[in-house]
XYZ file of C-alpha atoms in Angstrom:
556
model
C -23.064 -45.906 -34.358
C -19.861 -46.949 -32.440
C -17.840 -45.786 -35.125
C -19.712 -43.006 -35.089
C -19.178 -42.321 -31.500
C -15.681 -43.144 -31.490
C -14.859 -40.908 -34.467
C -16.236 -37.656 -32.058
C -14.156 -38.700 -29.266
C -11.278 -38.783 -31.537
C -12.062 -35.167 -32.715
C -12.808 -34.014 -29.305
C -9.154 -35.001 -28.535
C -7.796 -33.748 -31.842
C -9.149 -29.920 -31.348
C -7.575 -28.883 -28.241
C -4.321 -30.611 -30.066
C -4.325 -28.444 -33.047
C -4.974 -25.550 -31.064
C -1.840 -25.968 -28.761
C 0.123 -26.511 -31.638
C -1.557 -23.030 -33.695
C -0.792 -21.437 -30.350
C 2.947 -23.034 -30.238
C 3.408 -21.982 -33.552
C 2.012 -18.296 -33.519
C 4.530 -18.340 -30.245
C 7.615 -18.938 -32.149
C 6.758 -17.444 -35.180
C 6.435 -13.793 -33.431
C 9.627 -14.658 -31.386
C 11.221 -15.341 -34.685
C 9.856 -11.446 -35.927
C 10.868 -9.903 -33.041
C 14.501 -11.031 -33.273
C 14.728 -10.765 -37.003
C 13.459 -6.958 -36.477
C 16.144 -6.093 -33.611
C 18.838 -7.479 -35.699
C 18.169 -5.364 -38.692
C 17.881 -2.490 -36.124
C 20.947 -2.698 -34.511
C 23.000 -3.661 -37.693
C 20.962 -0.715 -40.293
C 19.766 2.088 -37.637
C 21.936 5.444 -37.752
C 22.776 5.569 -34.374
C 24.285 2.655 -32.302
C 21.234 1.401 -30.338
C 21.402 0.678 -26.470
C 20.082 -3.555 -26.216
C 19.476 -3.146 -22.384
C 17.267 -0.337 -23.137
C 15.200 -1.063 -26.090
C 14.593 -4.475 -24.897
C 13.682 -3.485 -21.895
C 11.301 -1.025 -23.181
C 9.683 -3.891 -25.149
C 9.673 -6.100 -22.039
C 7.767 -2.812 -20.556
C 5.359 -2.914 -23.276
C 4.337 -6.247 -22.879
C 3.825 -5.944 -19.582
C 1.807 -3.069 -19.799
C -0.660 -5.469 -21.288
C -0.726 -7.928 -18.464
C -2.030 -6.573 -15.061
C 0.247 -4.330 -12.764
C 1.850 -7.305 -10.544
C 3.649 -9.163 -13.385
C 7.076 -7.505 -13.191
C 10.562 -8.094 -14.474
C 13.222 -7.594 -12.207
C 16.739 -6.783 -14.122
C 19.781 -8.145 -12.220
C 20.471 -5.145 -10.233
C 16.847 -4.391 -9.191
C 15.833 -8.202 -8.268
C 17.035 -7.282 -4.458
C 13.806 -5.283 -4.718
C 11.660 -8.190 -4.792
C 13.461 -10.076 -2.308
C 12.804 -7.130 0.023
C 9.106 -7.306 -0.871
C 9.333 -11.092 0.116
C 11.257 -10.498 3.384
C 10.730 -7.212 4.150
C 14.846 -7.204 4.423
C 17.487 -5.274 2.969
C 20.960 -4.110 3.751
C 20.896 0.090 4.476
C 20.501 2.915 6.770
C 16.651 2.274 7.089
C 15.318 5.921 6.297
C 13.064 6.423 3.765
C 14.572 9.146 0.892
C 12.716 11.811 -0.482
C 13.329 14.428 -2.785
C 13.278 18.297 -1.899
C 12.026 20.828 -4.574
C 13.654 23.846 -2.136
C 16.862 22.363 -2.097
C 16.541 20.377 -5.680
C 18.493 17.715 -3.096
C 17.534 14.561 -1.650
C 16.509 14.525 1.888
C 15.598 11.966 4.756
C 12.037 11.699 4.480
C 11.254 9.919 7.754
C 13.916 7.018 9.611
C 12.567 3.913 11.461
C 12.920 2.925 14.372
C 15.768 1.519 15.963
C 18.134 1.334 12.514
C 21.161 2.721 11.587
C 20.277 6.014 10.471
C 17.842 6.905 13.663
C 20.696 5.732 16.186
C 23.769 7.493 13.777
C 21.163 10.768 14.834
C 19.867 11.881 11.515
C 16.341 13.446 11.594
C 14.032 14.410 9.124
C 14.337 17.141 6.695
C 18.323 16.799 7.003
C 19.370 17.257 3.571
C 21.956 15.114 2.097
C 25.148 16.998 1.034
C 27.771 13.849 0.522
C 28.506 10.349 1.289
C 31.440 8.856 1.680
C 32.863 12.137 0.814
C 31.009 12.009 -2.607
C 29.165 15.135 -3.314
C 25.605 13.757 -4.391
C 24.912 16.907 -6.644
C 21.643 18.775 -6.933
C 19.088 17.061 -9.259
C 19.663 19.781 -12.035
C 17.990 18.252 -15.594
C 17.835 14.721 -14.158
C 14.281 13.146 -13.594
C 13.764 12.841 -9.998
C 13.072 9.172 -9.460
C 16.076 8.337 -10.917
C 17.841 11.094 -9.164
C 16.137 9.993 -5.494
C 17.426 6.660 -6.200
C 20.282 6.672 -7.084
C 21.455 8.558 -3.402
C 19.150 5.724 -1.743
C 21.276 3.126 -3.904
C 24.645 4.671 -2.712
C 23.009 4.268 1.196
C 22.926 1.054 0.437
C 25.530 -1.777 0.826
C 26.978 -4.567 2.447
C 26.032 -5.503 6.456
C 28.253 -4.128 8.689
C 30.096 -1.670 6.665
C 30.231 2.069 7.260
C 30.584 5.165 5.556
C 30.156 8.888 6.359
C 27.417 10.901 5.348
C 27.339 14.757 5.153
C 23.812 16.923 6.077
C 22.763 20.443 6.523
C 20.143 19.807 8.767
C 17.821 23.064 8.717
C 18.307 25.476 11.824
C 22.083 24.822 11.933
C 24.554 26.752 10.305
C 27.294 24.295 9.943
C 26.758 21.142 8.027
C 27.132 18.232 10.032
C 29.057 14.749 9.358
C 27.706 11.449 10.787
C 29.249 7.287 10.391
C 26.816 4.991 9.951
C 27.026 1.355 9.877
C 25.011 -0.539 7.604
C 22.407 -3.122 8.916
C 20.017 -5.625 7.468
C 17.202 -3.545 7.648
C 14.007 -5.321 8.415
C 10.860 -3.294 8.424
C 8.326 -4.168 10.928
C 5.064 -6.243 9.568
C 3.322 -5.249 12.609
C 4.182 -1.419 12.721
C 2.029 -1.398 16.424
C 0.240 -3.705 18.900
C -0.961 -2.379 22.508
C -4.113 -1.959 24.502
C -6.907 -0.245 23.029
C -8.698 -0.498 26.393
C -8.359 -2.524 29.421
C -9.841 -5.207 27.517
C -9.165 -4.894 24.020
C -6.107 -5.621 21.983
C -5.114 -3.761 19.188
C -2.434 -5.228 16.182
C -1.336 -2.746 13.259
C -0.243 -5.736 10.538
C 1.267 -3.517 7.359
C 2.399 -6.549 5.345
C 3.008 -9.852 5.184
C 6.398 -10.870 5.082
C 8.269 -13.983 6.129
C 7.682 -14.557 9.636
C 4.827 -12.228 9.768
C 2.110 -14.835 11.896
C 4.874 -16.225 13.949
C 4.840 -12.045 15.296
C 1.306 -12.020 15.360
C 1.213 -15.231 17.580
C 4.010 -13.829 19.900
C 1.874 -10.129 20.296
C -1.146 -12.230 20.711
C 0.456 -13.902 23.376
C 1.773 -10.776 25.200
C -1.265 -9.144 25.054
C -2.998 -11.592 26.857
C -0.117 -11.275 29.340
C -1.545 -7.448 29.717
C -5.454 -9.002 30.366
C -6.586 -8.819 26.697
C -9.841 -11.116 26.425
C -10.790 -9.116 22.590
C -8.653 -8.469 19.884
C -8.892 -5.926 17.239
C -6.655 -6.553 14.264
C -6.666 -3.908 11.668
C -5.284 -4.138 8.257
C -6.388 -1.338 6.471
C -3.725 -0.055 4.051
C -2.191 -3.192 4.428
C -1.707 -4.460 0.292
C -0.732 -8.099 1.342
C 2.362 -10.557 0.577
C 3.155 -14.111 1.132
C 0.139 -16.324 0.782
C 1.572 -18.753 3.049
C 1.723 -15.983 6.166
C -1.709 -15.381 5.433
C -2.910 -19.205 6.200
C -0.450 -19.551 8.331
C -2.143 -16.223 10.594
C -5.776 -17.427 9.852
C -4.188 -20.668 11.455
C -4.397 -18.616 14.824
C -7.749 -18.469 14.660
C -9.502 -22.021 13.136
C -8.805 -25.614 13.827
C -6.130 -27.597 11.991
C -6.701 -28.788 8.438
C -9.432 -26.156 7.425
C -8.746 -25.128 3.859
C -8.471 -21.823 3.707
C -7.820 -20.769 -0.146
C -7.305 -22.880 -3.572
C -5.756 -21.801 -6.423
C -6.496 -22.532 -10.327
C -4.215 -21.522 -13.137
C -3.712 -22.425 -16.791
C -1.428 -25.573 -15.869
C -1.906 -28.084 -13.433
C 0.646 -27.599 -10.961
C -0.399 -23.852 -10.629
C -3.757 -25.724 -8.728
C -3.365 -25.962 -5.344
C -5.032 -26.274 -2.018
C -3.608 -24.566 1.401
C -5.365 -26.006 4.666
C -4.385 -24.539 8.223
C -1.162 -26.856 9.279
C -0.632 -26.053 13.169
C -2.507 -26.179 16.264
C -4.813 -22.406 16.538
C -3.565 -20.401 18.966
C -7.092 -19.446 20.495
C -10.673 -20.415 19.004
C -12.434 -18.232 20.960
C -10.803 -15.064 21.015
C -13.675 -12.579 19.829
C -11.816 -11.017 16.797
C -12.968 -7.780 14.941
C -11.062 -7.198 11.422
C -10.696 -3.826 10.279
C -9.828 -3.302 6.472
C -10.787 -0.535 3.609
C -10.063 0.227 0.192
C -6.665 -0.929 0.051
C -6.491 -4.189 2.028
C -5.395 -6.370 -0.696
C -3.885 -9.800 -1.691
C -2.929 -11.663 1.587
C -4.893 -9.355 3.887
C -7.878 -9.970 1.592
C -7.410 -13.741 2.157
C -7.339 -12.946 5.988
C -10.122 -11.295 6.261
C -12.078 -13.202 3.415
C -11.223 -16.308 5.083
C -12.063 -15.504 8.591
C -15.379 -14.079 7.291
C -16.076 -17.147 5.550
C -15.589 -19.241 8.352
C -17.791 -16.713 10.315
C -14.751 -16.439 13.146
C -14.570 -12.581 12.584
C -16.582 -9.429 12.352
C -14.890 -8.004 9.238
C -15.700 -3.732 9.703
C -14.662 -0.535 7.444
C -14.723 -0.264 3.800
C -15.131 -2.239 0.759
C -11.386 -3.921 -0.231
C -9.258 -3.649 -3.459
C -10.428 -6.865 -4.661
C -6.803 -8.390 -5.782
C -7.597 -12.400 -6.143
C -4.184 -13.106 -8.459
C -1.363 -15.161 -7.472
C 2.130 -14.552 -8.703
C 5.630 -16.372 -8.220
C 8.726 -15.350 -9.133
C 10.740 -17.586 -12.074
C 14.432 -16.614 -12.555
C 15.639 -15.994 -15.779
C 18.910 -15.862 -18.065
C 22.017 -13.763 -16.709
C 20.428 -13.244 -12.913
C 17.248 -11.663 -14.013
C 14.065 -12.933 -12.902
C 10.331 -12.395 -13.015
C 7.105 -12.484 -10.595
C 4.026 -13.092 -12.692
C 0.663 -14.136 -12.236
C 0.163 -17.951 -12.453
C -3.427 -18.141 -11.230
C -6.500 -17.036 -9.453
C -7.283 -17.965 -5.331
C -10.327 -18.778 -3.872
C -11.626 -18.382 -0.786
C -13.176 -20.884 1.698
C -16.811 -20.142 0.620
C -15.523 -20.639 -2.806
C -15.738 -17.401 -4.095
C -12.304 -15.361 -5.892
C -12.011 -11.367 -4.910
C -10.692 -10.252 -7.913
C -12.306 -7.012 -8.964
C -10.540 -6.257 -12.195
C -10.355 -7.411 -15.495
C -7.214 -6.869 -17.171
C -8.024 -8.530 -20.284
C -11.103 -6.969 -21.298
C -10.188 -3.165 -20.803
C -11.990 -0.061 -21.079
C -11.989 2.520 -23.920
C -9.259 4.593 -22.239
C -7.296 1.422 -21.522
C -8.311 1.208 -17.823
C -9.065 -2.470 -16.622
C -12.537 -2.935 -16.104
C -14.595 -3.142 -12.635
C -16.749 -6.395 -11.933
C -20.178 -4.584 -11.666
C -21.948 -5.746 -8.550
C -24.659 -6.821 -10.615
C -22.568 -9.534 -12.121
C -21.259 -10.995 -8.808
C -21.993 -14.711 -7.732
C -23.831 -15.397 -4.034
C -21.831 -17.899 -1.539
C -22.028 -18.556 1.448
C -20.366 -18.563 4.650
C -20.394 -21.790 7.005
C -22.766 -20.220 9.143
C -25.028 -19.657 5.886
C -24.514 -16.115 5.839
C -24.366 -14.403 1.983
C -21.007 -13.409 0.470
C -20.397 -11.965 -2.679
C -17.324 -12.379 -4.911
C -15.520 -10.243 -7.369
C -15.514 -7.032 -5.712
C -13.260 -7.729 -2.952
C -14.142 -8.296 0.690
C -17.482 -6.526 1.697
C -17.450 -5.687 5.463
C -20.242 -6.982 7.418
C -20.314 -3.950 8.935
C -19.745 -0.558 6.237
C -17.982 2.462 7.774
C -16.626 4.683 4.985
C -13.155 5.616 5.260
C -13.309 9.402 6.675
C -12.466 11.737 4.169
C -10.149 14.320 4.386
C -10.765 18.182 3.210
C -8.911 19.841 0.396
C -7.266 21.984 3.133
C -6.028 18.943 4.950
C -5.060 17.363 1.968
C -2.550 19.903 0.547
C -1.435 20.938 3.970
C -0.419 17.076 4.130
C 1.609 16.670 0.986
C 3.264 20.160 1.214
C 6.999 21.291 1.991
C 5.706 23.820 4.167
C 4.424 21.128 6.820
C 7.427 19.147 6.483
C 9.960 22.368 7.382
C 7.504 23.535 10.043
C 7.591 20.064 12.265
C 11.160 19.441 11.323
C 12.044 23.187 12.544
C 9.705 22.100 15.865
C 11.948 19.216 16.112
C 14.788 20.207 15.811
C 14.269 23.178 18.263
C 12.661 21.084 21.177
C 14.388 17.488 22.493
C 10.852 16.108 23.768
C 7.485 15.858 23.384
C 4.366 14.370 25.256
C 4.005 10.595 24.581
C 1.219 9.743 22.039
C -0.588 8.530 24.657
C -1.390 12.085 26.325
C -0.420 14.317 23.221
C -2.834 16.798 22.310
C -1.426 20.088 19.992
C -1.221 22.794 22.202
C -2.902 26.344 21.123
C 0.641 27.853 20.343
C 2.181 25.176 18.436
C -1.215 25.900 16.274
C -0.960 29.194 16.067
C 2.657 28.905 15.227
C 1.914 26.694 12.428
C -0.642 29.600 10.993
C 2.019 31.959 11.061
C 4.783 29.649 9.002
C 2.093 28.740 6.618
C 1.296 32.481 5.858
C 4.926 33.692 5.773
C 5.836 30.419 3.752
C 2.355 31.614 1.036
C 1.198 28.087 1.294
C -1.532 27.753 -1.339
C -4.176 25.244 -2.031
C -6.979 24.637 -4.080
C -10.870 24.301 -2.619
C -13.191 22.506 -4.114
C -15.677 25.088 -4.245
C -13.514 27.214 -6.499
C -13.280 24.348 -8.669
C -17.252 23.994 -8.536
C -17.063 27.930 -9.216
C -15.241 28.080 -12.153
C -17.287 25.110 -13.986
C -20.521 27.069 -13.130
C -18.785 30.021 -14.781
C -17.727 28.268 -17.820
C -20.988 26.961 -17.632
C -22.871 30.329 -17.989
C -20.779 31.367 -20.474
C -21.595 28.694 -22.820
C -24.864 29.199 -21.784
C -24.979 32.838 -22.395
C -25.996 34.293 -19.307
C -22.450 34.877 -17.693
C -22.771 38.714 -18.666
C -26.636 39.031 -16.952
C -24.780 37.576 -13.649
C -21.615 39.105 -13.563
C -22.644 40.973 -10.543
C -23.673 37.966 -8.882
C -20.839 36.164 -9.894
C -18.540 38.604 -8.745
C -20.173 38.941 -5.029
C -20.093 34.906 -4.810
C -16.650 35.153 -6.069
C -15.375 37.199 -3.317
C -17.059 35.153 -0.950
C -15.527 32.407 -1.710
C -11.958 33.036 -1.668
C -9.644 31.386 0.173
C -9.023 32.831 3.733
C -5.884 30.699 5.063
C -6.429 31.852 8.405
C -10.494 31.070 8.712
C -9.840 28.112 7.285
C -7.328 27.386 9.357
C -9.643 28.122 12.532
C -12.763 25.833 11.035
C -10.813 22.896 9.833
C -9.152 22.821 13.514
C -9.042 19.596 14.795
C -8.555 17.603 11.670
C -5.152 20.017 11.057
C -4.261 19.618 14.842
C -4.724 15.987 14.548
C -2.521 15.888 10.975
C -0.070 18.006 12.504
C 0.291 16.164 15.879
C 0.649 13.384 13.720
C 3.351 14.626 11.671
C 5.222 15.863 15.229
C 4.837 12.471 16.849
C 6.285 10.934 14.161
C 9.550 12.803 14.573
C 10.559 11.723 18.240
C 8.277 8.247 18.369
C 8.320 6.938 14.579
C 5.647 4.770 12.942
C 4.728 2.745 15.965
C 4.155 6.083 18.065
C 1.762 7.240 15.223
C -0.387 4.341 15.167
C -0.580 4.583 18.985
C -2.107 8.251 18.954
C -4.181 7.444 15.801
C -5.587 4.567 17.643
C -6.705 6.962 20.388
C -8.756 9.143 17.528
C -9.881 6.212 15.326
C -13.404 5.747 15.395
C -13.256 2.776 13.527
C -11.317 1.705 15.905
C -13.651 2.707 18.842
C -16.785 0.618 17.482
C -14.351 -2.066 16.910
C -14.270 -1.907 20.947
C -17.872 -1.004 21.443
C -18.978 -4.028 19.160
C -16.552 -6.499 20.592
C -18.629 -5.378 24.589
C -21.416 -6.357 23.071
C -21.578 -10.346 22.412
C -24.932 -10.371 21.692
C -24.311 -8.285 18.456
C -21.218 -10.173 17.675
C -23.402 -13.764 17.517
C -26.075 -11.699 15.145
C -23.571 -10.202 12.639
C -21.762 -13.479 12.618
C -25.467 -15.307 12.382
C -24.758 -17.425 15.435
C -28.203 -16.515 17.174
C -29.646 -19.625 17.542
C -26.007 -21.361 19.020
């Protein structure tokens, strides 16, 4: 029997052995294929073959069958992923868009404070030469590539300058600006102020380096302004460095709570990150406001400050991203961030909502159903769930925006219209006290009809699959009478709909106008005047009472 026993321990071992090694082999094996096959390519094909490109291409495909955040960075693009870790890069700090009117590139919106705001450019200027370089009109070229390469040529070293050429729209003669470069940093917390005399409010977009040390320090000053309640929102916020997002729960919980682990494939991939400093406050009453795209870091924020029931977590459902990557450099200054392994939360439970592996029939990853998703629990014994993200314990759907709205948002015609306002009128009322007066609006419905801005309702879409309905049905003939009386009915009136979707088009374009003379932060303070997300934030956080029940703290 000993033998026995000993001879099944022995094979136990020997498995997992053999299958490393059938792995190892089918490894090099392939590698060996692949090469073999490029080398007959490049030495038999008719035409001369580009290496960077093909290979790339077949770097592309494999990663296509990964998820979306295992990336290879070529030499000249791995600066992008250092500014996704810093939030840092050397510029004009403008964002650059591209302009179907003027098949040019133009700037799209400049922050704050950087070199291209204080050299004086504006939005909608269009971008005629740098350096003395005409730039060209797209023409045939595709327009990513086109858009970036003028944002490319913005870019260079700290502190050196260059002239850049614009017809800004309203002026007949081209103007020519010097701007010095700067390290660009973009703001992690794009707004923090009061929301009432009690309440603070932080905007956190991402979390780069530094980004809880800011936190701390608005924290800080906004109990300096009598804040005893803080509202920190990170809705649209799609996360970052892991370590700035223990390092901001930190704030909040005592020293040497865990607050995520991680597993991968290999050992050293399994780790576990516990709060390091002293909190900052343990008793701040904290509301956390996230939605469908709070992901990654901001999921481990709120996750982990849910789980240690220190927060009211409100809004919608979020993305559910529980995957870890970490960049490895490669051969000849390339490098790569993949995914190395799956975090968990304090309750125990991982967020990841998508499986990569197992795809759907049109090659979409599938959705963790809720039925399949494990209970935890929090410390207060409260039920969690896992795999679908973070599940507010109190659900407001994100508002929704009509088709008018929608459109009117995306299109040239609102861009020219609040860069013409700008560029006609050197002030406007602080986002504070803003409100879009009745001319501005009516101005607006004037430019969009002499512009023919066109958009699409959704009951013309719901029209014309009723009438391809009936017509498959056979009955489109006995109600063409009908169908021509509801047709007319329903066709577009710019104007009326102008008039009935008022205040959400007043509110975009206020919005939109705000942003030109106060920038991002000025946005998020008149949004947070309008949010009402943000107002039962507030209204929950007066009422302590509700804040022990949602956080099942009655009996405390």
């Amino acid at each position: 029997m000993k033998q026995i026993f000993t001879l099944v321990l022995f094979m136990a071992a020997l498995f997992p052995a053999m299958g490393q090694q059938d792995h190892n082999f089918e490894v090099a094996k392939n590698l060996d294929i692949f090469n073999a096959f490029y080398k007959e390519l490049d030495l038999y094909y008719v035409d001369t073959l580009d290496a960077q490109k093909l290979v790339r291409a077949a770097i592309n495909g494999m990663l296509d069958e990964l998820d979306p955040y295992t990336e290879y960075y070529s030499e000249k693009s791995r600066e992008d992923l250092k500014q996704m870790t810093t939030g840092k890069y050397a510029g004009i700090g403008a964002i650059i868009q591209y302009n179907k009117k003027t098949d040019r590139c133009v700037i799209g919106d400049p922050f704050d404070g950087n070199p291209a705001a204080k050299a004086g450019l504006r939005a909608g200027d269009v971008i005629l030469s740098i350096d003395g370089k005409d730039i060209g009109q797209r023409g045939s070229r595709d327009a990513a590539e086109y858009s970036q390469s003028v944002s490319d040529a913005l870019r260079g070293e700290p502190g050196s300058s260059f002239e850049i050429r614009v017809q800004r729209p309203g002026v007949s003669e081209p103007l020519t600006l010097t701007i010095v470069r700067e390290t660009v940093a973009v703001p992690a917390i794009t707004f923090y102020g009061m929301a009432d005399s009690l309440t603070g409010y932080i905007l956190l977009s991402e979390y780069t380096e530094d980004c809880a040390r800011h936190v701390r320090r608005a924290i800080v000053d906004l109990k300096q302004q009598g804040m005893e309640r803080l509202v920190l929102d990170l809705r649209g916020n799609g996360g970052g460095l892991m370590s700035e997002a223990v390092s901001l729960v930190g704030l909040f919980i005592p020293k040497g709570k865990e607050v995520l682990h991680t597993k991968g494939k290999i050992d050293e991939m399994n780790q576990t990150y516990k709060t390091t400093d002293d909190p900052l406050d343990l008793d701040l009453p904290l509301a956390v406001l996230v939605n469908g795209s709070t992901a990654s870091a901001a999921e481990i924020t709120s996750g982990a400050l849910q789980d240690y029931d220190r927060a009211v977590i409100l809004g919608s459902r979020t993305y559910g991203k529980g995957l870890v990557q970490q960049p490895r450099d490669l051969p000849y200054g390339t490098q790569m961030k993949l995914t190395t392994s799956k975090y968990y939360i304090p309750s125990g439970r991982c967020v990841q909502a998508y499986d990569f592996q197992h795809r759907n029939a049109d090659g979409s990853p599938r959705h963790l159903p809720d039925s399949l998703c494990g209970e935890f629990h929090t410390e207060a014994g409260r039920v969690v769930r896992d795999g679908g993200g973070i599940t507010p314990d109190v659900v407001q759907p994100a508002d929704t925006m009509s088709a008018l709205a929608a459109y009117l948002l995306y299109s040239d015609e609102l861009f020219d219209f609040c860069n013409a306002y700008r560029n006609a009128h050197d002030s406007l009322t602080t986002p504070d006290a803003y409100e879009l007066p009745d001319a501005v609006f009516d101005s607006l419905k004037a430019h969009l009809s002499r512009a023919g801005f066109t958009y699409d309702r959704e009951t013309k879409r719901l029209f014309a699959a009723l009438e391809r309905a009936a017509r498959l049905e056979g009955t489109a003939d006995s109600a063409r009478t009908e169908f021509a009386a509801l047709r007319a009915k329903l066709s577009p009136n710019l104007e009326a709909d102008l008039d009935r979707h008022r205040d959400e088009v007043s509110r975009l374009v206020s919005t939109e106008l705000i942003r030109r003379y106060y920038y991002a932060a000025g946005v998020a303070r008149y949004a947070m005047r309008h949010d009402e997300l943000v107002a039962r934030a507030v209204r929950l956080l007066d009422s302590p009472d509700e804040m022990r029940r949602l956080l099942g703290q009655n009996g405390e």
